[in-house]
Coordinates of C-alpha atoms and ligand atoms in Angstrom, one line a residue:
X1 CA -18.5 15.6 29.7
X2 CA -16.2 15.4 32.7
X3 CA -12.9 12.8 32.9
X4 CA -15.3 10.5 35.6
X5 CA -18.4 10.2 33.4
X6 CA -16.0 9.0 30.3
X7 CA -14.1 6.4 32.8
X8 CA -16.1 3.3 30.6
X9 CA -15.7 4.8 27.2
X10 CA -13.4 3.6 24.7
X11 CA -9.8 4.9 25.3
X12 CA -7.8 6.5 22.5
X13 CA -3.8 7.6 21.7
X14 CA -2.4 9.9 19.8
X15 CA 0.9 8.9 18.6
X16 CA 3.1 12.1 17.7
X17 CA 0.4 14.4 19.6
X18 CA 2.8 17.9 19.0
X19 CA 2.2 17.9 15.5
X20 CA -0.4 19.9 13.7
X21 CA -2.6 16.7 12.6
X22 CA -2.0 15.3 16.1
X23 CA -2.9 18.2 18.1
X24 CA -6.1 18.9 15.7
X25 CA -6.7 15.2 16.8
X26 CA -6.5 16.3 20.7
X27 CA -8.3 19.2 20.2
X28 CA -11.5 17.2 18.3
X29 CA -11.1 14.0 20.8
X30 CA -11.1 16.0 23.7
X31 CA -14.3 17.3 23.4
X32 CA -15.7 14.0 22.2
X33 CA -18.6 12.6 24.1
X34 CA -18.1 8.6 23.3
X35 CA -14.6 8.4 23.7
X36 CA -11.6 8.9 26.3
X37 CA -8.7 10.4 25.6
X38 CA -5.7 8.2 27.2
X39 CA -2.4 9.0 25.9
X40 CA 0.0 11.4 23.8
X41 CA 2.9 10.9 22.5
X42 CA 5.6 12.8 21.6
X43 CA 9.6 12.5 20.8
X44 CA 10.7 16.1 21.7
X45 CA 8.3 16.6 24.4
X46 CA 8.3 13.7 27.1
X47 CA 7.2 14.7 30.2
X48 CA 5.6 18.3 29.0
X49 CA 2.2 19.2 29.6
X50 CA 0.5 19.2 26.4
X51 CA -0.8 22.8 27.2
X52 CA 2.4 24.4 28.0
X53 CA 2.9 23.1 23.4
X54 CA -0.5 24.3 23.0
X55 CA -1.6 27.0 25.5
X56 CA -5.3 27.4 23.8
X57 CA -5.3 23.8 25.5
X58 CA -5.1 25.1 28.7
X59 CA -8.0 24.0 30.7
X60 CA -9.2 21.6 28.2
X61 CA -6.2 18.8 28.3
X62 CA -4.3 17.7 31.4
X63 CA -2.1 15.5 29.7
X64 CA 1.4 15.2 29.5
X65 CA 3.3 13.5 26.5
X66 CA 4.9 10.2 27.1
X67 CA 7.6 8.4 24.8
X68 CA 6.4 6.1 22.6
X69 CA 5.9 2.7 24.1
X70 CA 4.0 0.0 22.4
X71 CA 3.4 -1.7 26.0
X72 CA 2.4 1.6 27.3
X73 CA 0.1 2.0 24.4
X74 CA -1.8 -1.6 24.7
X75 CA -2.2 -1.0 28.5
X76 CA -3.8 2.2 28.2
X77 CA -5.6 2.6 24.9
X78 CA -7.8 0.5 22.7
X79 CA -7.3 2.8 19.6
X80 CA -4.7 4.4 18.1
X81 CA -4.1 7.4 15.6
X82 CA -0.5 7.9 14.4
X83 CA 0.2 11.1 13.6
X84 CA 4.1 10.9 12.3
X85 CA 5.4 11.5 8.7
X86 CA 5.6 8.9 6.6
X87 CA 8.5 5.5 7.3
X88 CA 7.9 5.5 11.2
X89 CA 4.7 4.1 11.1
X90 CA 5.0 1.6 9.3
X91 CA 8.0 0.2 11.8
X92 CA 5.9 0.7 14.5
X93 CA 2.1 -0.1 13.4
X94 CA 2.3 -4.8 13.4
X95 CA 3.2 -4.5 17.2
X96 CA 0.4 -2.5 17.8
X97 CA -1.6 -4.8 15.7
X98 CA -0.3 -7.3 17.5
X99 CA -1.2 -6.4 20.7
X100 CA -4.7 -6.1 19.8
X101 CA -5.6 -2.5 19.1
X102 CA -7.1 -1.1 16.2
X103 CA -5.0 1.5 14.0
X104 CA -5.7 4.8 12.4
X105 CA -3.0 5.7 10.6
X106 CA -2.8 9.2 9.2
X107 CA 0.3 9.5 6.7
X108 CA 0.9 7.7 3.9
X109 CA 2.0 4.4 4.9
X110 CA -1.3 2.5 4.6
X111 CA -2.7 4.2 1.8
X112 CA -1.7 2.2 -1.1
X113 CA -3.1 -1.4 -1.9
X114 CA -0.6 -1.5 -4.8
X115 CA 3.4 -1.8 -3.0
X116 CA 5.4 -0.2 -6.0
X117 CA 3.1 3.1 -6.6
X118 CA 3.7 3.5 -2.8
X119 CA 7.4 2.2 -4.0
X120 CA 8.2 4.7 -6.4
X121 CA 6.4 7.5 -4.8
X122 CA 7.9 7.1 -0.8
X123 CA 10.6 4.4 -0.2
X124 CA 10.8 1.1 0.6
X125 CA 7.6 -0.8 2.3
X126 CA 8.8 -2.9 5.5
X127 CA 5.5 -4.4 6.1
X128 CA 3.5 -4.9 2.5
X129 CA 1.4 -7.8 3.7
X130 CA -0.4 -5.1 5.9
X131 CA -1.4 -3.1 2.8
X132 CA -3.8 -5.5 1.2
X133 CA -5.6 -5.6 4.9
X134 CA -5.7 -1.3 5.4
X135 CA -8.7 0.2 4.7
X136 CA -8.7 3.0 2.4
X137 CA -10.0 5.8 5.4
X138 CA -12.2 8.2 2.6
X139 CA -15.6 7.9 5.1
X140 CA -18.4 8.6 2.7
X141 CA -17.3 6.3 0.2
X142 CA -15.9 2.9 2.0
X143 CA -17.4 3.3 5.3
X144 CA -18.6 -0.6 5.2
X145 CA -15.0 -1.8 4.6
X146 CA -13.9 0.8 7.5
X147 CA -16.8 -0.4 10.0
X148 CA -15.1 -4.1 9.6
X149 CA -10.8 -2.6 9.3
X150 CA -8.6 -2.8 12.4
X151 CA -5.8 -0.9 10.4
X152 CA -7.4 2.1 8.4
X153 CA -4.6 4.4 6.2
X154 CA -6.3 7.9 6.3
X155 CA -6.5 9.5 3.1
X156 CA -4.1 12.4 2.3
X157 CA -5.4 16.1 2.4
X158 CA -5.4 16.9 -1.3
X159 CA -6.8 13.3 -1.9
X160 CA -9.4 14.3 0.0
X161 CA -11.1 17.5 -1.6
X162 CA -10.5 15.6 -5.0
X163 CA -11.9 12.6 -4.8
X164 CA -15.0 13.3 -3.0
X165 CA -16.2 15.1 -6.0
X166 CA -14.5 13.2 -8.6
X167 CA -16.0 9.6 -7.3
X168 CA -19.9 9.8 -8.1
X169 CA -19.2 10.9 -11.9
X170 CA -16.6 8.6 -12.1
X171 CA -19.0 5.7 -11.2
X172 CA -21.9 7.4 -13.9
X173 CA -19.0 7.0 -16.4
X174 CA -19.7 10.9 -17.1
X175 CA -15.9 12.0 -17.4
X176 CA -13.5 11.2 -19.5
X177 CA -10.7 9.6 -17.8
X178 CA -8.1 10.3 -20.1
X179 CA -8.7 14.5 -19.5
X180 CA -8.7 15.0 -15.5
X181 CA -6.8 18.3 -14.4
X182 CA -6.9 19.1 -10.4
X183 CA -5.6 22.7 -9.9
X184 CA -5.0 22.6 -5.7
X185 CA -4.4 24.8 -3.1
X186 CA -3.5 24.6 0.4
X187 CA -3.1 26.5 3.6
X188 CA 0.7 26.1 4.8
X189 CA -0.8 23.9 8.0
X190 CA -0.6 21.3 5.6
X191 CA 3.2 21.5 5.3
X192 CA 3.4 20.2 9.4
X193 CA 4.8 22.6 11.9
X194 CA 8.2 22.8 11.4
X195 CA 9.2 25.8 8.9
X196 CA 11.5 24.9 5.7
X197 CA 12.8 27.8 3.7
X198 CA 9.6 27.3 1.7
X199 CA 7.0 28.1 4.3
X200 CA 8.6 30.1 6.1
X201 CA 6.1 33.6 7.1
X202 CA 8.4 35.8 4.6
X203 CA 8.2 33.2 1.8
X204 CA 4.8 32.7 2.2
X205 CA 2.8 35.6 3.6
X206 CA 1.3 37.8 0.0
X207 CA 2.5 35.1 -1.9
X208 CA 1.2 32.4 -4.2
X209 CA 2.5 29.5 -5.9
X210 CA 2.9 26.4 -7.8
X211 CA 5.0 23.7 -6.1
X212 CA 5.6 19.9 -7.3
X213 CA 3.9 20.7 -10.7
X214 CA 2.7 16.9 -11.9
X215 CA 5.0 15.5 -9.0
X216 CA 3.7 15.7 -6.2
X217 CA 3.1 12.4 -4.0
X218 CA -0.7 12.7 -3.9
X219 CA -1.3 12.0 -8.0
X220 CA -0.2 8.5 -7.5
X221 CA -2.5 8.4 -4.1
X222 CA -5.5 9.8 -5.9
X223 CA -4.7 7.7 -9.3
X224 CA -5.1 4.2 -7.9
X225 CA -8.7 4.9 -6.0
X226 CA -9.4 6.4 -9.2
X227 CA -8.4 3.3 -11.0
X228 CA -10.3 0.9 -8.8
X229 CA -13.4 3.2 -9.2
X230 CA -13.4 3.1 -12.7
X231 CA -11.9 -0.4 -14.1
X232 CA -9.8 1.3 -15.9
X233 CA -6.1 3.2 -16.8
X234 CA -7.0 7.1 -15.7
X235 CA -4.9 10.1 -16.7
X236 CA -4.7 12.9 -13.8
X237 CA -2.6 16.2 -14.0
X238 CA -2.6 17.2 -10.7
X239 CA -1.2 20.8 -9.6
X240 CA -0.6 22.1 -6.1
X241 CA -0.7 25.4 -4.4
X242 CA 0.4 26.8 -1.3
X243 CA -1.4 30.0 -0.2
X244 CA -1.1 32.4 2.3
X245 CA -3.2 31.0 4.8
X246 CA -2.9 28.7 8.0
X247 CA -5.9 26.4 7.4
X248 CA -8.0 25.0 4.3
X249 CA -7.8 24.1 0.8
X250 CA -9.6 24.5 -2.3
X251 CA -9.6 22.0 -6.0
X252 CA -10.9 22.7 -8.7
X253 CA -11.0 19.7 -11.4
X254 CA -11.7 19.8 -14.8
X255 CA -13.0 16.8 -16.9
X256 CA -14.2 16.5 -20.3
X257 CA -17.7 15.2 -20.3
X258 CA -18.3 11.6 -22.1
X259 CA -21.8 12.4 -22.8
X260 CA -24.5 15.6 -22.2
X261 CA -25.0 15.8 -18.3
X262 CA -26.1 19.3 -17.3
X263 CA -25.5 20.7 -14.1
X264 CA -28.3 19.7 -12.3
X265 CA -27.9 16.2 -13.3
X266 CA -24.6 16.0 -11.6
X267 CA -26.0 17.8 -8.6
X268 CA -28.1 15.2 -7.7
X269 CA -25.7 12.6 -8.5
X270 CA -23.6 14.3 -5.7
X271 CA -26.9 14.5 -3.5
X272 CA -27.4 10.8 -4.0
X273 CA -24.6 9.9 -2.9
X274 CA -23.7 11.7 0.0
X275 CA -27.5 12.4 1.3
X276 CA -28.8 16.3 2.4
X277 CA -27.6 16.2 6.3
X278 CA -24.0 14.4 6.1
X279 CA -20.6 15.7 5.7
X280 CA -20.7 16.6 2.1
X281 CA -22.4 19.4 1.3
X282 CA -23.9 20.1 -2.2
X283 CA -23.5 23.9 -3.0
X284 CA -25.1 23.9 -6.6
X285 CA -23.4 25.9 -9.1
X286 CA -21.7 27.8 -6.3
X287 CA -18.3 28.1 -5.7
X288 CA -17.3 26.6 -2.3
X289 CA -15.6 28.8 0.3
X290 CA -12.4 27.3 2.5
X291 CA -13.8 30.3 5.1
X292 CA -17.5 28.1 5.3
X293 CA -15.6 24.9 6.8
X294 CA -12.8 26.4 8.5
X295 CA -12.3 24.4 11.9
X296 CA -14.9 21.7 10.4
X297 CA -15.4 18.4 9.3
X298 CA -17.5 19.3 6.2
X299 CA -16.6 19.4 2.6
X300 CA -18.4 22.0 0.3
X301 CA -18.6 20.9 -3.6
X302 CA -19.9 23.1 -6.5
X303 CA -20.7 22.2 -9.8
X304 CA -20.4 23.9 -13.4
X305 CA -20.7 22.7 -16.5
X306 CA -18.7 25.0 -19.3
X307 CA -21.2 23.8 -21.7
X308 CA -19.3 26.0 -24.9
X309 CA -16.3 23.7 -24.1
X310 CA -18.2 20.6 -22.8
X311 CA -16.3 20.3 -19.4
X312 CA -17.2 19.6 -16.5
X313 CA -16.4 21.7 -13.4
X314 CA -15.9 20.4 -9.4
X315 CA -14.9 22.6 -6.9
X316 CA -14.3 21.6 -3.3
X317 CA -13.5 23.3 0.1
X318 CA -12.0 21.7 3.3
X319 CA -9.8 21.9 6.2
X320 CA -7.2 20.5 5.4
X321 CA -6.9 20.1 9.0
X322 CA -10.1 18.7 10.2
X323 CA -11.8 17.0 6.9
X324 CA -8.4 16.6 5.3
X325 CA -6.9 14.7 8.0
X326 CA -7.5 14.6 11.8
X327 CA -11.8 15.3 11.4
X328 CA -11.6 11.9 8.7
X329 CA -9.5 9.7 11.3
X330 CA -12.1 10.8 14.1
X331 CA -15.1 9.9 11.2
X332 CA -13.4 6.7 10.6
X333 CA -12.8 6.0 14.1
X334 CA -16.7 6.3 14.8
X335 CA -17.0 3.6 12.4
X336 CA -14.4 1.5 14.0
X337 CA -15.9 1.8 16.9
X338 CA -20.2 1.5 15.6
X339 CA -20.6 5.3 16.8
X340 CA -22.7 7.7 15.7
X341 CA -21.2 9.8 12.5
X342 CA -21.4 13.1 14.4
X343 CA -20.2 11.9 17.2
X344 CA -17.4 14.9 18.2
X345 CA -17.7 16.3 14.9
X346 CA -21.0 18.9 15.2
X347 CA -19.1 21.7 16.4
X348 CA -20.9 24.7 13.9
X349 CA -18.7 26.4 11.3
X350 CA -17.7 30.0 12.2
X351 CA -20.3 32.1 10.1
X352 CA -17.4 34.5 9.1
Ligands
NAP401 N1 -0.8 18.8 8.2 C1 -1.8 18.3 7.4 O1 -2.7 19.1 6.9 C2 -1.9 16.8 7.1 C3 -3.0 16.4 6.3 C4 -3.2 15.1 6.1 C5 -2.2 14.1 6.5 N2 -1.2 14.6 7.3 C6 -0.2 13.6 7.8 O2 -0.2 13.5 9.2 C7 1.1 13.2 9.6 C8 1.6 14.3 10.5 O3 1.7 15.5 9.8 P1 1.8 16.9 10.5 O4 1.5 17.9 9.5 O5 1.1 16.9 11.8 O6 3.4 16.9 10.8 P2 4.2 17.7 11.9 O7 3.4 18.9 12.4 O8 5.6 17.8 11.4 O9 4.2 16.7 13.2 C9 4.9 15.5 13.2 C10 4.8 14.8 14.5 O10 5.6 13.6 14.4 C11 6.5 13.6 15.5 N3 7.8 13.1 14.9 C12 8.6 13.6 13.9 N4 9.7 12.8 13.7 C13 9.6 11.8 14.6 C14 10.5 10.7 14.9 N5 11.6 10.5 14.2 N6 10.1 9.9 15.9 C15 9.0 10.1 16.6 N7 8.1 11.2 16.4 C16 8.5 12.0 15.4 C17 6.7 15.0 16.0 O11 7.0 14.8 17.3 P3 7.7 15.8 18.3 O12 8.0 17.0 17.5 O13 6.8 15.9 19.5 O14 8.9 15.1 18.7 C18 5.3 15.5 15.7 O15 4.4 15.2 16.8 C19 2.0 13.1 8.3 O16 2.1 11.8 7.9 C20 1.2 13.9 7.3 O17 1.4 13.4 6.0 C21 -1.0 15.9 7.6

C-alpha cells in the first residue's frame, strides 16, 4: 500500500519509537493497510532517520524522529501509542486526552483500576481519575469495553501469556484460586534495549535463571484481573525467567482443580471462548512452542490435566514482542478504530 493511497486513513504516533516495543510498533504499523503512519518520537534521536536506528527499516520507513510535542502530536495524528517506561506517561497522557486523540498506552501506567496496587508496586499515580476510565487492553477478553475506550493501558507481557489461559477456567469456577503457580520465562527483548549488568550477552547467553522470585511487578498486574474475574481474593505465586533468547516467552501455570474436568473439557472451554480462526490458538494436550509464534500476533495454549495429583496444567507461547505488547496495542487499536481484527496482523509465522 503506497504513502498516496493511505493519505485518508487514520494517522497514528509512536511516542518513544527507538525502543524495542516502539520500533516493533513501526515495523507492524508500517505495513498496515487501514492506517497511516504519521509521527515518531524519540528523546535521543531527534532529527535521525528512523532507518539509520533500525537499518532492516531501510526502505520500508522514511521517517525521522521528532521531539515529543503534544501540539505536534494533535496536528498530525489521531492515535497514539506510547511506548516509554513507566512515570512519563502518565505526565504526558491528559494533554493528549485533551486534545482529542485516543491513547494506547503500553507500560504500566494505565493498567490498574485499583491506585494503591499500582501504588505499592510502581510509585506515585499523578493522574488517578484516569485509571477508572482506561480500558484494560487484553483484546480477546474486553474487546467491547476497548471498541468504546479513548485511553486503553496495554497489558504487560507476562500478563499476557497468563491470563489468556487462566481466564476461561477461572469463569467455569474450575481452579482453585487459593493454589495458582505461574512458572515464566522470557526472551531478554523484554528487558527494553538498553543492557544492565543483568542482560548483558555474557550474563545471559547459555544461561538461565530465576529473577524477582514472588516480586516481580506483574503478580500484582495479573492478581487484580484475576480478582475481578472471579469475585473473589486469589492467591498467585508467580516466577519469572530470563532465557537466552531475543524474542518470546513461555508460562506454565499450575492450579488445583475444584472439581473433575478432564482435558478435553477444558479444551473446549478454551475453544469457546476464543473461536477456531482468531488469535488464540488451542494446541490440545500439546506443549506450545515460543518458535510457532515468533514475529506473530498469536498465542498458542496447551492443556494437561495431572490427573494422579488433580492439577490442572496451562501452557502458553507468545512474543513477547508482538502478542505481549506492540501486536496487542495494534489489536486494540483496530478496535478503537472499528477495523477488522487482522487488519496488519496476518503476516504467517515462520515455519522454523
Ligand atoms: N519489551 C517488551 O517486551 C515489552 C512488553 C510489554 C510492555 N512493554 C512496555 O513498553 C514500554 C517500552 O518498553 P521497551 O522495552 O520498548 O523499552 P526501551 O527499549 O528501553 O525503550 C524505551 C523508549 O522510551 C524512550 N525514553 C526513555 N526514557 C525517556 C525519557 N526520559 N523521555 C522520553 N523518552 C524516553 C526511549 O527513547 P530514546 O532512547 O529514543 O530517547 C525509547 O524509545 C515500557 O513501558 C514497557 O514496560 C515492553
Amino acid at each position: 500500500v503506497t504513502a498516496d493511497c493511505k493519505r485518508n486513513l487514520p494517522r497514528v504516533a509512536v511516542v518513544g519509537a527507538t525502543g524495542y516495543a516502539g520500533a516493533e510498533l513501526v515495523r507492524i504499523l508500517a505495513g498496515h493497510p487501514k492506517v497511516q503512519l504519521a509521527c515518531l518520537t524519540s528523546r535521543q534521536h531527534v532529527g535521525v532517520d528512523f532507518a539509520d536506528i533500525y537499518p532492516a527499516m531501510k526502505n520500508v520507513v522514511a521517517h525521522k524522529c521528532l521531539a515529543y510535542d503534544p501540539e505536534i502530536l494533535a496536528d498530525k495524528a489521531d492515535i497514539v501509542f506510547i511506548a516509554l517506561p513507566h512515570k512519563l506517561p502518565m505526565q504526558f497522557v491528559p494533554q493528549l486526552l485533551a486534545k482529542g486523540l485516543k491513547v494506547i498506552d503500553l507500560s504500566a501506567d494505565f493498567r490498574f483500576r485499583n491506585v494503591e496496587a499500582y501504588v505499592q508496586a510502581y510509585q506515585q499515580h499523578t493522574c488517578p481519575d484516569l485509571l477508572q476510565e482506561a480500558v484494560y487492553g487484553l483484546s480477546e477478553i474486553y474487546a467491547d469495553r476497548i471498541g468504546k475506550a479513548r485511553l486503553v493501558g496495554n497489558p504487560g507481557c507476562y500478563p499476557t501469556s497468563i491470563l489468556l489461559p487462566l481466564i476461561p477456567v477461572v469463569r467455569k469456577g474450575w481452579v482453585d484460586l487459593q493454589t495458582l503457580v505461574a512458572d515464566s520465562k522470557s526472551g531478554v527483548s523484554g528487558a527494553g534495549a538498553t543492557a544492565t549488568p543483568t542482560t548483558h550477552y555474557c550474563r545471559v547467553n547459555e544461561s538461565f535463571k530465576a529473577y524477582k522470585v514472588a516480586a516481580h511487578r506483574h503478580q500484582p498486574e495479573i492478581t487484580e484481573v484475576l480478582v475481578r474475574e472471579a469475585g473473589c481474593e486469589v492467591k498467585l505465586t508467580f516466577v519469572p525467567h530470563l532465557i537466552p533468547m531475543t524474542r518470546g516467552m513461555e508460562s506454565t501455570i499450575y492450579a488445583d482443580l475444584t472439581e473433575p474436568v478432564d482435558e478435553q473439557q477444558v479444551i473446549e472451554c478454551l475453544r469457546e471462548t476464543y473461536g477456531s480462526d482468531g488469535f488464540v490458538r488451542i494446541c490440545g494436550n500439546r506443549p506450545p512452542d515460543t518458535l510457532d509464534v515468533r514475529g506473530t500476533i498469536y498465542c498458542d495454549i496447551g492443556v494437561v490435566v495431572d490427573d494422579r495429583n488433580n492439577k490442572l496444567i496451562l501452557m502458553s507461547a507468545i512474543d513477547n514482542l508482538v502478542k505481549g505488547a506492540a501486536g496487542q496495542a495494534v489489536q486494540n487499536m483496530n478496535l478503537m478504530l472499528g477495523l477488522e481484527p487482522p487488519a496488519g496482523l496476518e503476516n504467517p509465522p515462520f515455519p522454523v
